[in-house]
């Protein structure tokens, strides 16, 4: 089991449509275990495989609160088979868009069909934060991030901020003002 680096905006891999899993084997279970380790370390309440750079249709969720026993959930090839007319709004975050939060409106309840970590076919009806988190993570499997659900103005501002930060992280010296360099010498 390992903690893997989480890719962040504007990494183009976040736009990939992930491939279905043919068989839930030990390699997929090892991937799910690494995803759980990575999610707990972040910390977060969900993670899709593409967020660690693996374009497979696998996601993990754990909504247990601090101090409670862990409740890891693994979803392989999840599909939404029903959504409620009723919607709910949640102030969402994303480990691939750190420290950025915006309200997103989604169906309040969903029914999801998936394979569990043993490869057994299952269905689950979810509401509240589990419904929101499942939809957020399933969006990742289709190359969609939560800022795709907010206004164009807010989305473009967010992408600009993260693109600038990524450029700065790649070449910090080129952005250092000359007087600061002189002080530091
Ligand atoms: O997909 C992700 O990047 C994970 C994301 C899941 C999510 C959060 C909120 C609404 C929908 C989906 C996160 O886990 S962001 C971090 C977060 O919400 C959190 C972190 C620590 C404690 C509690 C929540
Ligand atoms: Zn996310």
Short mmCIF file of C-alpha atoms and ligand atoms in Angstrom, two decimals:
data_model
loop_
_atom_site.label_atom_id
_atom_site.label_comp_id
_atom_site.label_asym_id
_atom_site.label_seq_id
_atom_site.Cartn_x
_atom_site.Cartn_y
_atom_site.Cartn_z
CA UNK A 1 0.00 0.00 0.00
CA UNK A 2 1.30 3.48 -0.84
CA UNK A 3 0.46 7.14 -0.81
CA UNK A 4 0.61 8.40 -4.40
CA UNK A 5 0.89 12.01 -5.66
CA UNK A 6 -2.47 13.65 -6.49
CA UNK A 7 -2.56 15.46 -9.83
CA UNK A 8 -3.94 19.00 -9.77
CA UNK A 9 -5.47 21.55 -12.15
CA UNK A 10 -4.54 22.25 -14.98
CA UNK A 11 -3.16 18.72 -15.50
CA UNK A 12 -4.76 17.56 -18.82
CA UNK A 13 -5.24 14.02 -17.44
CA UNK A 14 -8.16 15.37 -15.37
CA UNK A 15 -10.09 15.64 -18.68
CA UNK A 16 -9.61 11.98 -19.67
CA UNK A 17 -12.53 9.55 -19.82
CA UNK A 18 -11.38 6.57 -17.72
CA UNK A 19 -11.47 2.99 -19.07
CA UNK A 20 -13.76 0.31 -17.58
CA UNK A 21 -12.18 -2.45 -15.48
CA UNK A 22 -12.51 -5.90 -17.11
CA UNK A 23 -11.83 -8.02 -13.99
CA UNK A 24 -11.61 -6.99 -10.33
CA UNK A 25 -8.30 -8.73 -9.58
CA UNK A 26 -5.48 -8.23 -7.06
CA UNK A 27 -4.03 -5.36 -9.15
CA UNK A 28 -7.34 -3.45 -8.93
CA UNK A 29 -7.58 -4.17 -5.17
CA UNK A 30 -3.98 -2.88 -4.76
CA UNK A 31 -4.94 0.25 -6.73
CA UNK A 32 -8.00 0.76 -4.48
CA UNK A 33 -5.82 0.32 -1.36
CA UNK A 34 -3.33 2.93 -2.64
CA UNK A 35 -6.25 5.27 -3.39
CA UNK A 36 -7.59 4.86 0.16
CA UNK A 37 -4.14 5.50 1.66
CA UNK A 38 -3.78 8.60 -0.54
CA UNK A 39 -7.28 9.85 0.36
CA UNK A 40 -6.77 9.36 4.13
CA UNK A 41 -3.38 11.10 3.94
CA UNK A 42 -4.71 14.15 2.01
CA UNK A 43 -7.18 14.12 3.87
CA UNK A 44 -10.34 13.77 1.79
CA UNK A 45 -13.65 11.93 1.72
CA UNK A 46 -13.36 10.56 -1.83
CA UNK A 47 -10.88 9.92 -4.64
CA UNK A 48 -11.11 8.77 -8.27
CA UNK A 49 -8.26 6.74 -9.84
CA UNK A 50 -7.49 9.46 -12.40
CA UNK A 51 -6.57 11.79 -9.51
CA UNK A 52 -3.47 9.60 -9.02
CA UNK A 53 -2.98 9.45 -12.80
CA UNK A 54 -4.65 6.06 -13.42
CA UNK A 55 -7.41 6.28 -16.05
CA UNK A 56 -9.53 3.33 -14.78
CA UNK A 57 -13.15 3.47 -13.56
CA UNK A 58 -12.43 3.03 -9.86
CA UNK A 59 -13.35 5.36 -6.98
CA UNK A 60 -13.16 5.23 -3.21
CA UNK A 61 -15.16 7.04 -0.53
CA UNK A 62 -15.06 7.16 3.28
CA UNK A 63 -17.43 9.55 5.05
CA UNK A 64 -16.49 8.49 8.60
CA UNK A 65 -15.87 11.49 10.85
CA UNK A 66 -12.68 12.07 12.84
CA UNK A 67 -12.59 9.69 15.82
CA UNK A 68 -15.03 7.21 14.19
CA UNK A 69 -13.96 3.82 12.77
CA UNK A 70 -13.03 3.96 9.09
CA UNK A 71 -15.76 2.95 6.60
CA UNK A 72 -13.91 2.50 3.28
CA UNK A 73 -16.09 2.00 0.20
CA UNK A 74 -14.74 0.86 -3.18
CA UNK A 75 -16.73 1.32 -6.39
CA UNK A 76 -15.57 -0.28 -9.66
CA UNK A 77 -17.29 0.61 -12.99
CA UNK A 78 -20.01 2.62 -11.17
CA UNK A 79 -23.08 3.69 -13.17
CA UNK A 80 -25.91 5.97 -12.08
CA UNK A 81 -29.15 4.13 -12.83
CA UNK A 82 -31.58 6.64 -11.26
CA UNK A 83 -31.49 10.25 -10.04
CA UNK A 84 -34.14 12.13 -8.02
CA UNK A 85 -35.93 15.20 -9.42
CA UNK A 86 -35.18 16.91 -6.12
CA UNK A 87 -31.78 18.59 -5.99
CA UNK A 88 -29.45 19.68 -3.20
CA UNK A 89 -26.62 22.19 -3.01
CA UNK A 90 -23.26 21.44 -1.36
CA UNK A 91 -20.14 23.57 -0.98
CA UNK A 92 -17.78 21.18 -2.80
CA UNK A 93 -14.02 20.90 -2.70
CA UNK A 94 -11.61 18.72 -4.68
CA UNK A 95 -8.18 17.36 -3.84
CA UNK A 96 -7.17 18.19 -7.44
CA UNK A 97 -8.21 21.85 -6.94
CA UNK A 98 -6.80 22.45 -3.43
CA UNK A 99 -8.40 25.03 -1.14
CA UNK A 100 -11.03 26.07 -3.68
CA UNK A 101 -14.70 25.63 -2.75
CA UNK A 102 -17.92 26.48 -4.59
CA UNK A 103 -21.58 25.52 -4.28
CA UNK A 104 -22.74 22.88 -6.75
CA UNK A 105 -26.36 21.77 -7.31
CA UNK A 106 -26.89 18.07 -8.06
CA UNK A 107 -29.69 15.47 -7.72
CA UNK A 108 -30.31 14.92 -3.99
CA UNK A 109 -30.56 11.12 -4.32
CA UNK A 110 -29.02 8.62 -6.74
CA UNK A 111 -29.09 4.87 -7.31
CA UNK A 112 -25.70 3.49 -8.35
CA UNK A 113 -24.81 0.08 -9.85
CA UNK A 114 -21.19 -1.02 -9.37
CA UNK A 115 -18.77 -3.86 -8.66
CA UNK A 116 -17.39 -4.09 -5.12
CA UNK A 117 -13.76 -4.95 -4.22
CA UNK A 118 -14.58 -8.67 -4.59
CA UNK A 119 -16.03 -8.12 -8.06
CA UNK A 120 -19.64 -8.72 -6.89
CA UNK A 121 -22.37 -6.69 -8.65
CA UNK A 122 -24.18 -4.38 -6.22
CA UNK A 123 -26.65 -1.48 -6.16
CA UNK A 124 -26.81 1.30 -3.61
CA UNK A 125 -29.29 4.16 -3.11
CA UNK A 126 -27.54 7.21 -1.67
CA UNK A 127 -28.63 10.58 -0.30
CA UNK A 128 -26.97 13.52 1.44
CA UNK A 129 -23.17 13.79 1.30
CA UNK A 130 -22.78 10.23 -0.06
CA UNK A 131 -24.96 11.11 -3.09
CA UNK A 132 -22.98 14.34 -3.65
CA UNK A 133 -19.61 12.61 -3.26
CA UNK A 134 -20.56 9.71 -5.57
CA UNK A 135 -21.62 12.16 -8.30
CA UNK A 136 -18.45 14.26 -7.83
CA UNK A 137 -16.21 11.15 -8.10
CA UNK A 138 -18.16 9.69 -11.02
CA UNK A 139 -17.72 13.00 -12.84
CA UNK A 140 -13.93 12.50 -12.48
CA UNK A 141 -14.28 9.15 -14.31
CA UNK A 142 -15.78 11.11 -17.23
CA UNK A 143 -13.17 13.88 -17.27
CA UNK A 144 -15.42 16.36 -15.46
CA UNK A 145 -14.34 18.40 -12.43
CA UNK A 146 -16.72 20.25 -10.10
CA UNK A 147 -15.77 23.66 -11.51
CA UNK A 148 -17.40 22.50 -14.78
CA UNK A 149 -20.71 22.95 -12.87
CA UNK A 150 -20.10 26.58 -11.78
CA UNK A 151 -20.34 29.85 -13.74
CA UNK A 152 -17.96 30.38 -16.66
CA UNK A 153 -16.53 33.50 -15.01
CA UNK A 154 -15.70 31.68 -11.74
CA UNK A 155 -14.33 28.65 -13.64
CA UNK A 156 -12.03 30.75 -15.84
CA UNK A 157 -10.74 32.69 -12.80
CA UNK A 158 -10.05 29.41 -11.00
CA UNK A 159 -8.23 27.84 -13.97
CA UNK A 160 -6.15 31.03 -14.41
CA UNK A 161 -5.13 30.99 -10.73
CA UNK A 162 -4.07 27.32 -10.82
CA UNK A 163 -2.31 27.67 -14.20
CA UNK A 164 -0.29 30.59 -12.83
CA UNK A 165 0.58 28.63 -9.66
CA UNK A 166 1.68 25.60 -11.74
CA UNK A 167 3.94 27.80 -13.92
CA UNK A 168 5.45 29.39 -10.80
CA UNK A 169 6.07 25.98 -9.22
CA UNK A 170 7.81 24.80 -12.42
CA UNK A 171 10.19 27.81 -12.62
CA UNK A 172 10.17 29.80 -9.32
CA UNK A 173 13.54 31.56 -9.92
CA UNK A 174 12.26 33.28 -13.08
CA UNK A 175 9.51 34.93 -10.96
CA UNK A 176 11.71 36.03 -8.04
CA UNK A 177 12.07 39.84 -7.93
CA UNK A 178 15.77 40.89 -8.35
CA UNK A 179 15.89 42.77 -4.98
CA UNK A 180 14.79 39.62 -3.12
CA UNK A 181 17.52 37.60 -4.82
CA UNK A 182 20.07 40.28 -3.72
CA UNK A 183 18.90 40.08 -0.05
CA UNK A 184 19.07 36.33 -0.04
CA UNK A 185 22.66 36.25 -1.37
O1 LIG B 1 -12.63 14.13 -5.43
C1 LIG B 1 -11.96 14.67 -4.57
O2 LIG B 1 -11.05 15.40 -4.90
C2 LIG B 1 -12.24 14.45 -3.11
C3 LIG B 1 -13.18 15.47 -2.52
C4 LIG B 1 -14.56 14.83 -2.43
C5 LIG B 1 -15.74 15.74 -2.27
C6 LIG B 1 -15.77 16.74 -1.32
C7 LIG B 1 -16.89 17.54 -1.17
C8 LIG B 1 -17.97 17.33 -1.97
C9 LIG B 1 -17.93 16.35 -2.93
C10 LIG B 1 -16.82 15.55 -3.07
C11 LIG B 1 -12.66 15.83 -1.13
O3 LIG B 1 -12.51 15.00 -0.30
S1 LIG B 1 -12.28 17.49 -0.83
C12 LIG B 1 -11.81 17.48 0.90
C13 LIG B 1 -12.96 17.37 1.83
O4 LIG B 1 -14.10 17.53 1.45
C14 LIG B 1 -12.72 17.02 3.26
C15 LIG B 1 -11.46 16.89 3.77
C16 LIG B 1 -11.27 16.57 5.11
C17 LIG B 1 -12.36 16.38 5.93
C18 LIG B 1 -13.63 16.51 5.43
C19 LIG B 1 -13.82 16.83 4.09
ZN1 LIG B 2 -12.54 15.90 -6.99
#
